[in-house]
mmCIF file of C-alpha atoms in Angstrom:
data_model
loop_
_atom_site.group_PDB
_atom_site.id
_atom_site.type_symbol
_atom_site.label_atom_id
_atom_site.label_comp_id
_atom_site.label_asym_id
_atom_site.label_seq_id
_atom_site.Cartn_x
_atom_site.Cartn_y
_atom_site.Cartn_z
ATOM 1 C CA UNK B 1 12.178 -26.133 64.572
ATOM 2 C CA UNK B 2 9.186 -25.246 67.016
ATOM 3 C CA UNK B 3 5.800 -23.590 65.618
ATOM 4 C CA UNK B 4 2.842 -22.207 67.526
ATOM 5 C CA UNK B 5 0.068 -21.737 65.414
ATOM 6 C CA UNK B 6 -3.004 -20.750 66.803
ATOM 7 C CA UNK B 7 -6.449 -19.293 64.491
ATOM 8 C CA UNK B 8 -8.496 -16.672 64.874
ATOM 9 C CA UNK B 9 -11.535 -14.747 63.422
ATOM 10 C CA UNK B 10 -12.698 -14.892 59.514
ATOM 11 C CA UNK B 11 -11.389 -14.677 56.287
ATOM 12 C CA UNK B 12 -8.861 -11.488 55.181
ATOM 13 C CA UNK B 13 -9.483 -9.288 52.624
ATOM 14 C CA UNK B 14 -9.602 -10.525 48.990
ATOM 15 C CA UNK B 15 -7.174 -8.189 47.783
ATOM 16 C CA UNK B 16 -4.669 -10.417 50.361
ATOM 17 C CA UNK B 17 -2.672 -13.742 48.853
ATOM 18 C CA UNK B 18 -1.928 -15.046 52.760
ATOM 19 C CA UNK B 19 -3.832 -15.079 56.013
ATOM 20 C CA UNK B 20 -0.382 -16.871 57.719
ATOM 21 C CA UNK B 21 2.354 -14.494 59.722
ATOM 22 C CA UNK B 22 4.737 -15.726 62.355
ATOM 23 C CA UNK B 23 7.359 -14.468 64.376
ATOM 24 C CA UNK B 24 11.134 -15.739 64.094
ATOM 25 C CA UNK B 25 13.716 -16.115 66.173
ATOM 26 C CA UNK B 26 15.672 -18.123 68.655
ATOM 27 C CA UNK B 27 14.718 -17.867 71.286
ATOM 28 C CA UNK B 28 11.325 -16.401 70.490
ATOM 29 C CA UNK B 29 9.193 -18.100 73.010
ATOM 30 C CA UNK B 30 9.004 -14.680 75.472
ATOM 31 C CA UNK B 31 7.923 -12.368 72.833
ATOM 32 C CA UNK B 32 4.774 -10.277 73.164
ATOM 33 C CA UNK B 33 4.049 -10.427 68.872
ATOM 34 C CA UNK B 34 1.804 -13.432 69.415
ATOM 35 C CA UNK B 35 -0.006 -12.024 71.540
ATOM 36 C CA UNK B 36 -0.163 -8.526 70.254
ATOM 37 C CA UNK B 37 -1.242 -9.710 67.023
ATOM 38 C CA UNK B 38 -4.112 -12.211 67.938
ATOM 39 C CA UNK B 39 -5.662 -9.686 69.958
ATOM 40 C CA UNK B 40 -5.746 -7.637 66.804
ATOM 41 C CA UNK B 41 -6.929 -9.678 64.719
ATOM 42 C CA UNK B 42 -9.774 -10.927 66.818
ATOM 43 C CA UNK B 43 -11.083 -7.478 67.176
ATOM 44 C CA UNK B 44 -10.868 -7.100 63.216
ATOM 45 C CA UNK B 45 -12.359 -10.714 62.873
ATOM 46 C CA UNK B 46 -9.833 -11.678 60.224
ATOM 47 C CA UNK B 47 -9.344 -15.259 60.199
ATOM 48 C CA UNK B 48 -5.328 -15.018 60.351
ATOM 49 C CA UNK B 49 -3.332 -17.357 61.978
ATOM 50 C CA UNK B 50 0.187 -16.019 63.806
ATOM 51 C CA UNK B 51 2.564 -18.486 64.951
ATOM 52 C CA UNK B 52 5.680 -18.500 66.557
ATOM 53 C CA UNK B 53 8.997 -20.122 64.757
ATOM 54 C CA UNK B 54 12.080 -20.746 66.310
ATOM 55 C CA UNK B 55 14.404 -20.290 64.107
ATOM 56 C CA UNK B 56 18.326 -18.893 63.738
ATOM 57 C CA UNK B 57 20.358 -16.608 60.925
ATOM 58 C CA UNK B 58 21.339 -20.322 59.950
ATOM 59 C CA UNK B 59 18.037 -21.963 58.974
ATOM 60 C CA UNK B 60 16.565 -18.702 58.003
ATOM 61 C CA UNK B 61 17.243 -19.234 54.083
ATOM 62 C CA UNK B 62 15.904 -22.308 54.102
ATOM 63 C CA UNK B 63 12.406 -21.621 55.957
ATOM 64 C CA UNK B 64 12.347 -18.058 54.020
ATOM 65 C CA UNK B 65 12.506 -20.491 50.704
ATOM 66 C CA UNK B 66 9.499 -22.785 51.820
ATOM 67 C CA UNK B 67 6.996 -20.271 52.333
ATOM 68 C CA UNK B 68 4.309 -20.136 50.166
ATOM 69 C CA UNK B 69 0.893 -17.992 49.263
ATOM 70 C CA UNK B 70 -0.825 -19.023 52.193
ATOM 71 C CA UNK B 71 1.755 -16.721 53.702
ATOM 72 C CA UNK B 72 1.310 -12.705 54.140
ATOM 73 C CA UNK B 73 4.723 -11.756 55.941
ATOM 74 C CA UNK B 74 7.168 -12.405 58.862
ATOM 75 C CA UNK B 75 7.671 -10.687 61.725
ATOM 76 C CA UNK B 76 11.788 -11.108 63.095
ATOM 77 C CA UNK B 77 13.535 -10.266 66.317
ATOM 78 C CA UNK B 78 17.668 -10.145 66.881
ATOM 79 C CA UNK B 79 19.771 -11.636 65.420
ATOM 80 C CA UNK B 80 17.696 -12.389 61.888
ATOM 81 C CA UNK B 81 16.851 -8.222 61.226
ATOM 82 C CA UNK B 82 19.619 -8.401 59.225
ATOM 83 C CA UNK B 83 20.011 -12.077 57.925
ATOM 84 C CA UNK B 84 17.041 -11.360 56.352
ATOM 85 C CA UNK B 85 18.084 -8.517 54.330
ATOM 86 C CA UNK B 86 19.841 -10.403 51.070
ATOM 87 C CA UNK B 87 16.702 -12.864 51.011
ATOM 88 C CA UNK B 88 14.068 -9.759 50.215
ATOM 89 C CA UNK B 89 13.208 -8.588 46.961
ATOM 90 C CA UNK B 90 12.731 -4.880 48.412
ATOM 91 C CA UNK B 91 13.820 -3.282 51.023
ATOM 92 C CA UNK B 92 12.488 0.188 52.597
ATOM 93 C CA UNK B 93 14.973 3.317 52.905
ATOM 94 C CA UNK B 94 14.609 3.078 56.716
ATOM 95 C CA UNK B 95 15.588 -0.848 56.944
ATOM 96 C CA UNK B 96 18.871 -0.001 55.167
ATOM 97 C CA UNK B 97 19.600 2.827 57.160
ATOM 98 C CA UNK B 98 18.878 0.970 60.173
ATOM 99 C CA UNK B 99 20.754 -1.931 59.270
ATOM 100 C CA UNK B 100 17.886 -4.753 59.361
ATOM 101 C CA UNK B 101 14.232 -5.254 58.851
ATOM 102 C CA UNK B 102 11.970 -6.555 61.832
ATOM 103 C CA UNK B 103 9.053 -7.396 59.640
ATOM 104 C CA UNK B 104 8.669 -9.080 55.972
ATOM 105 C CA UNK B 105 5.372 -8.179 53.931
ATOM 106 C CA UNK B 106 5.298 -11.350 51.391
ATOM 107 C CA UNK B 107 2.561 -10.121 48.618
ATOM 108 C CA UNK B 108 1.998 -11.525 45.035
ATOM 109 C CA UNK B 109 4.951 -13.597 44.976
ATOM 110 C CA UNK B 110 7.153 -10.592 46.355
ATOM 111 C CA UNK B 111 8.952 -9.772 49.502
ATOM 112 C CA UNK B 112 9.254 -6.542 50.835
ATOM 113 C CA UNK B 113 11.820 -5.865 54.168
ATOM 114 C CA UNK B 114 10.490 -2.614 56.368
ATOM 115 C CA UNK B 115 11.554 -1.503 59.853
ATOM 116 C CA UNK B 116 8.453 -0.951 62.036
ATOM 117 C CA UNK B 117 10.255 -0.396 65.263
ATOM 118 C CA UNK B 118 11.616 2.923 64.408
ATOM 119 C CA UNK B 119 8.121 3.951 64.098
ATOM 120 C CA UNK B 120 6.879 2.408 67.545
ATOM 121 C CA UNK B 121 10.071 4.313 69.457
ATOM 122 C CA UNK B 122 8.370 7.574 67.880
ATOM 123 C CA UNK B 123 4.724 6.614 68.652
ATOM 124 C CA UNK B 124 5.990 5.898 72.414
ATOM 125 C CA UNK B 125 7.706 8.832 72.657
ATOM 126 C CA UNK B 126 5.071 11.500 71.240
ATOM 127 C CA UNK B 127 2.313 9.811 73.818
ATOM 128 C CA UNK B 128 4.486 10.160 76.650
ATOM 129 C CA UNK B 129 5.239 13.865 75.600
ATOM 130 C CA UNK B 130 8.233 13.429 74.206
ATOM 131 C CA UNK B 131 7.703 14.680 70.830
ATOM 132 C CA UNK B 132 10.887 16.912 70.398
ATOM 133 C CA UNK B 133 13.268 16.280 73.786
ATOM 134 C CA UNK B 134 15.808 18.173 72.488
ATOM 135 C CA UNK B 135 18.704 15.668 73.698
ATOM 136 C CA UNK B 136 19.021 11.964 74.203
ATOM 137 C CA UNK B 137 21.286 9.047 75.603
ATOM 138 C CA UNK B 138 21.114 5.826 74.098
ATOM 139 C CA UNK B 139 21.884 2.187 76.195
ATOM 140 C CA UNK B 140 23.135 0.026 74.164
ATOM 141 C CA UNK B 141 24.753 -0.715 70.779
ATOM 142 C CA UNK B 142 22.980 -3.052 68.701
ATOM 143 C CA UNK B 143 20.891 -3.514 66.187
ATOM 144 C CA UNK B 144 17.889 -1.921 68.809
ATOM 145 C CA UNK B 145 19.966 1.189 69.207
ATOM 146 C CA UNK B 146 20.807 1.691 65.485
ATOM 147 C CA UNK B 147 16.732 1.672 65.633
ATOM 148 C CA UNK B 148 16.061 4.174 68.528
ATOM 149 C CA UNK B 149 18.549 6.645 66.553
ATOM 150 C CA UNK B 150 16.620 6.590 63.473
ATOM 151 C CA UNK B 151 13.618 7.583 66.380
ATOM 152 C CA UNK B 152 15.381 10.050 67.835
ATOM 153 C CA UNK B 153 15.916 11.653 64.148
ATOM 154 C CA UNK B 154 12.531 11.921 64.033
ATOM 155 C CA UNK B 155 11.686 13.935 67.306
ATOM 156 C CA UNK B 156 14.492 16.392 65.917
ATOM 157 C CA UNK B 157 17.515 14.983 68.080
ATOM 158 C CA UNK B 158 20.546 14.603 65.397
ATOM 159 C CA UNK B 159 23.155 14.428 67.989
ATOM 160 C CA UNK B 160 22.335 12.129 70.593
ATOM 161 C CA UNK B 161 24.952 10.231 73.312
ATOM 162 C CA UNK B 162 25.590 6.598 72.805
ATOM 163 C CA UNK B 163 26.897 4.805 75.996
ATOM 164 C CA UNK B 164 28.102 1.173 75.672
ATOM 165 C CA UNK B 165 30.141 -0.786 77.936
ATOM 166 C CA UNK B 166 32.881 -1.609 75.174
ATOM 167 C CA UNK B 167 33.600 0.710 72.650
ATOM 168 C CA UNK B 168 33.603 -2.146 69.771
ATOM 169 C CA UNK B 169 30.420 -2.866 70.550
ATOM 170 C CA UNK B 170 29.142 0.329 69.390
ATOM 171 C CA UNK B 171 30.436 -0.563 65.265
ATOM 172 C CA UNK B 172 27.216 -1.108 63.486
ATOM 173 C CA UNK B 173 25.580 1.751 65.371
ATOM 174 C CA UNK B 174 28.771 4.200 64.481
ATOM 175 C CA UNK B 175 27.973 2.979 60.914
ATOM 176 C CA UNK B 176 24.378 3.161 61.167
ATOM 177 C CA UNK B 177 24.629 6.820 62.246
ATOM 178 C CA UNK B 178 26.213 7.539 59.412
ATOM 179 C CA UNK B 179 23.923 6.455 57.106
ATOM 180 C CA UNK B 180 21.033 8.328 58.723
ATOM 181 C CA UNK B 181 22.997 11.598 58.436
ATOM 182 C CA UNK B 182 23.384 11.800 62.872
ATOM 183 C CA UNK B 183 26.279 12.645 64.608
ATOM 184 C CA UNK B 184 26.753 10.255 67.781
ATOM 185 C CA UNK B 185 28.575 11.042 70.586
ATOM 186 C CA UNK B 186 30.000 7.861 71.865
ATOM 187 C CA UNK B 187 31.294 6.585 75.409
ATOM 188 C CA UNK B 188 31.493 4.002 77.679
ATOM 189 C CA UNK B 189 29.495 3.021 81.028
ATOM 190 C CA UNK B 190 31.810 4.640 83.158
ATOM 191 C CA UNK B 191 31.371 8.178 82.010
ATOM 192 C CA UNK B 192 27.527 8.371 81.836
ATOM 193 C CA UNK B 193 27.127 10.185 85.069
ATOM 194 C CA UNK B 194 28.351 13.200 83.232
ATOM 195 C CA UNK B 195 26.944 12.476 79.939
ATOM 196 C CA UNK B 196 23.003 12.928 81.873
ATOM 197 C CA UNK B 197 23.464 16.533 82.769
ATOM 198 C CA UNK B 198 20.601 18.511 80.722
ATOM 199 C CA UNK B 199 19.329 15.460 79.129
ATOM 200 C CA UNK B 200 15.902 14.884 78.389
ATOM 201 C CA UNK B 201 15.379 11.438 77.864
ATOM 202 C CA UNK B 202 17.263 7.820 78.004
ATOM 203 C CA UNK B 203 16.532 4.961 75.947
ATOM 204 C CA UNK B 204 17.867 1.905 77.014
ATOM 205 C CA UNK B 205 17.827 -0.360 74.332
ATOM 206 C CA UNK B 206 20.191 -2.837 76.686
ATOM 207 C CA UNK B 207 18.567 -6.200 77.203
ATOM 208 C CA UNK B 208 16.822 -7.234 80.565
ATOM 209 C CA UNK B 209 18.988 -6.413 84.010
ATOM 210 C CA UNK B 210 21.835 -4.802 81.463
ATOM 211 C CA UNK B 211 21.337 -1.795 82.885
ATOM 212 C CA UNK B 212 20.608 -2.621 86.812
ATOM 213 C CA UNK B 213 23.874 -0.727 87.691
ATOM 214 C CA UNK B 214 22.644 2.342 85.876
ATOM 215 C CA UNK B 215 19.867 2.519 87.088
ATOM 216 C CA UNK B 216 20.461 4.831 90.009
ATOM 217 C CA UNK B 217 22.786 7.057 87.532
ATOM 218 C CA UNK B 218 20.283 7.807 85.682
ATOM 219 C CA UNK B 219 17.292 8.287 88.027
ATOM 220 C CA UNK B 220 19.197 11.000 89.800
ATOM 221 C CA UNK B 221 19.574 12.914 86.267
ATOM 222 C CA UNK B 222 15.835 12.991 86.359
ATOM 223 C CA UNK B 223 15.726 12.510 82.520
ATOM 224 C CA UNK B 224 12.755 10.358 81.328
ATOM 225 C CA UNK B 225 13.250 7.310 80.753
ATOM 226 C CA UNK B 226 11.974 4.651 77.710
ATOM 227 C CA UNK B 227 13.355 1.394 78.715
ATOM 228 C CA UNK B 228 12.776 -1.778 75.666
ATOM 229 C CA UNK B 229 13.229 -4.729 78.064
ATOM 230 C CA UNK B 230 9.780 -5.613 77.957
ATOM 231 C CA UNK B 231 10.282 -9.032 78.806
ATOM 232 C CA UNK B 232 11.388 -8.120 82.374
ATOM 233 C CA UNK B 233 8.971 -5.244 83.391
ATOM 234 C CA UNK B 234 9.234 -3.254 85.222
ATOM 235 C CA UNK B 235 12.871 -3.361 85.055
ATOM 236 C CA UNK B 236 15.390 -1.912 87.741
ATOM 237 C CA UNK B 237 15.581 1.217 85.782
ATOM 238 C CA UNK B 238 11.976 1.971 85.163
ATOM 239 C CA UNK B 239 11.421 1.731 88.648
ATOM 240 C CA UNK B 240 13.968 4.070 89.523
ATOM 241 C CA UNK B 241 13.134 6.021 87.558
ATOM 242 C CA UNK B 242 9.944 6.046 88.761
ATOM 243 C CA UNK B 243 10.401 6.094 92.447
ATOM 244 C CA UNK B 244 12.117 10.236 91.722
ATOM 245 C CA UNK B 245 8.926 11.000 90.170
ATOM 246 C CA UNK B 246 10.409 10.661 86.449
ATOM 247 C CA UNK B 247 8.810 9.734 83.437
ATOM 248 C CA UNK B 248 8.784 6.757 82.228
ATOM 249 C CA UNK B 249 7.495 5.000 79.372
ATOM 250 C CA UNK B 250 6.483 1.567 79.486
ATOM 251 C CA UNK B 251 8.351 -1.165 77.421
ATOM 252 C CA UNK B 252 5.271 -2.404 76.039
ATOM 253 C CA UNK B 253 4.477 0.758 74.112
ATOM 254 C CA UNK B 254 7.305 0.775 71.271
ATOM 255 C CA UNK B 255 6.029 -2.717 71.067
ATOM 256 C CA UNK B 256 2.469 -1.982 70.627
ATOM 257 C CA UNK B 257 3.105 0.709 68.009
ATOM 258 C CA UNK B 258 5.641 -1.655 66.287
ATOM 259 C CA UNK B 259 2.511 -4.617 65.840
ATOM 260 C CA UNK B 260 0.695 -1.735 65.457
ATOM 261 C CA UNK B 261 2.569 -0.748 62.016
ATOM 262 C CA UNK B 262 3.389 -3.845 61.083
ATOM 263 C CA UNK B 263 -0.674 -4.582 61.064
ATOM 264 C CA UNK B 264 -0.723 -2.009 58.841
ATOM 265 C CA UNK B 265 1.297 -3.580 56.325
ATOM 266 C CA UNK B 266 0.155 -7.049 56.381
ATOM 267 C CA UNK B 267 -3.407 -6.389 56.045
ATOM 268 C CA UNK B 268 -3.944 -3.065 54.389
ATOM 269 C CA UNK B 269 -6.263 -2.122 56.897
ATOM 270 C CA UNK B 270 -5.709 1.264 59.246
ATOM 271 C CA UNK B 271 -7.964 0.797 61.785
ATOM 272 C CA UNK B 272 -5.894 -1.188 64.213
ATOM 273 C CA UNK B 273 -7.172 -1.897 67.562
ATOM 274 C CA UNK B 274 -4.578 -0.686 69.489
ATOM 275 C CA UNK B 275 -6.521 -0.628 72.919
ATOM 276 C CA UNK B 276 -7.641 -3.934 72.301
ATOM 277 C CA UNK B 277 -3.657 -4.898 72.006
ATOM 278 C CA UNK B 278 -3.059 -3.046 74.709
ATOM 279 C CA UNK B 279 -5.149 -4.720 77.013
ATOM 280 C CA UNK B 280 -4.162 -8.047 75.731
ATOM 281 C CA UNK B 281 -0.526 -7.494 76.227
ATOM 282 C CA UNK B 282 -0.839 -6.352 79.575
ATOM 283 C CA UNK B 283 -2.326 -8.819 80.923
ATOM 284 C CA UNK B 284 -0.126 -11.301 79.493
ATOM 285 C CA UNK B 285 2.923 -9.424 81.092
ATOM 286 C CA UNK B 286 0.564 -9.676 84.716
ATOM 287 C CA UNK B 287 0.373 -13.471 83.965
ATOM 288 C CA UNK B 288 4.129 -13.792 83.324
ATOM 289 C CA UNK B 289 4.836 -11.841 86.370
ATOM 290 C CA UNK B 290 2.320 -14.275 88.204
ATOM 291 C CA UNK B 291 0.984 -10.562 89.902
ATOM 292 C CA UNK B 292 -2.589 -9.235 90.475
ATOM 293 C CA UNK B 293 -3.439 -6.099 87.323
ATOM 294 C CA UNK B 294 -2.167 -2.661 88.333
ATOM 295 C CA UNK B 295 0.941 0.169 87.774
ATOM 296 C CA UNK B 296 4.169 -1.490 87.870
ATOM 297 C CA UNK B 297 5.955 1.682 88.410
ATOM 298 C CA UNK B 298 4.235 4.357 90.843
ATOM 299 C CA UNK B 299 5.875 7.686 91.999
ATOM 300 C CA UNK B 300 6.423 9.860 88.208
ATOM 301 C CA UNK B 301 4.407 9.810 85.490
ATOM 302 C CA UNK B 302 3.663 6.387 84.041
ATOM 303 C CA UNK B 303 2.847 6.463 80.264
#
């Protein structure tokens, strides 16, 4: 098991048992949390140390068990959202609905399970002016997606397209629907062309290059576009996207406002310095990318 641990700033509140969070999962070394969350806490000056855990649905248990009070929560990715489920004493509405919980608030010798990606998938949307689209297609068929249509419930779309390459992988999101009260239309790759006709907005919620091929599909629906692949900015379809004069929102914004909740909960504390995290982020993706700081996608509006 790797760990990253790396200190920053002063002391946390009083009211606060822990000062430690980490991020989980395997792999985990690509994600943006780390650096998301030091660059908030720095510009709160908490002394609060994030690390970075690699860890699988296997091992989880056992590490979940060894934590103590100097611990204040977990952040998770895929596949341990829902591993972690039966190991929480609590678990928020949304998280069940959603079918896991990205983030673990550990707080007088509880554990509480909450969803904050739901909430960044909103926050992205409403900046980019996409507070009620109207309609919406959905890439993908995991846990992510079962996430972006508890979003989409919130902008007011309750009937939103769900386009996966294989039918069966779309299970867990047919059942997740149906615990948030939406009605999903589903279908397969093949048949999105249609599907795009009058629709507002796309959120691909397929991992990095999953949706290459689609990419020119959906840029000549001129829907926006909210791609999660992060990792890989800007991806194929952002750029497409893009080059039409579409909107697009940039991956690192559901990710922002997910750090940006989950802040929230860990600390207590509501100012969160999301420009700060912002800035930080970015030019971490520039560094990955090995490129000079600028827009990744030019042509529509980049938000």
């Amino acid at each position: 098991m790797y760990t990253d641990r790396t200190p920053v700033g002063r002391t946390p509140p009083a009211d606060r048992r822990g000062n430690r969070v980490a991020v989980l999962g395997s792999p985990v070394g690509r994600s943006l949390s780390p650096t998301l969350h030091r660059a908030a806490y720095a510009a709160m000056r908490l002394r609060w140390d994030y690390e970075t855990i690699d860890c699988d649905a296997s091992a989880l248990p056992a590490l979940f068990d060894s934590l103590g009070d100097d611990w204040a929560g977990l952040c998770l990715t895929t596949p341990l959202k829902r591993a972690v489920l039966p190991l929480v004493d609590e678990v928020s509405d949304l998280a069940l609905d959603v079918g896991g919980a990205d983030t673990v608030v550990l707080r007088d010798g509880r554990s509480f399970g909450d969803h904050c990606g739901v909430h960044g998938i909103v926050a992205a949307l409403r900046q980019a002016g996409l507070g009620a689209p109207g309609s919406a297609v959905v890439l993908g068929g995991g846990v992510a997606a079962c996430a972006a249509l508890a979003a989409l419930r919130e902008v007011g779309v309750r009937e939103p397209v769900v386009v996966v390459r294989e039918r069966g992988h779309a299970r867990e999101t047919e059942a997740a629907a149906g615990r948030l009260g939406v009605s999903v239309d589903l279908h397969r790759f093949e048949e999105l062309g249609r599907l795009l006709r009058g629709v507002a907005v796309v959120v691909s919620t397929l991992p990095a290059g999953a949706a290459d091929a689609l990419a020119p599909t959906v840029a000549r629906s001129g829907a926006a576009v909210l791609d999660a692949a992060c990792s890989a900015w800007p991806t194929r379809l952002a750029k497409a996207a893009g080059f039409v004069g579409g909107t697009v929102v940039h991956g690192l914004s559901p990710l922002l406002h997910r750090a940006e909740r989950q802040i929230e909960l860990l600390t207590g504390l509501t100012d969160v310095p999301v420009a700060a995290m912002r800035a930080a982020a970015h030019a971490e993706l520039v560094r990955r990318a090995g490129l000079s700081a600028g827009p990744a996608v030019s042509g529509g509006q980049f938000v």
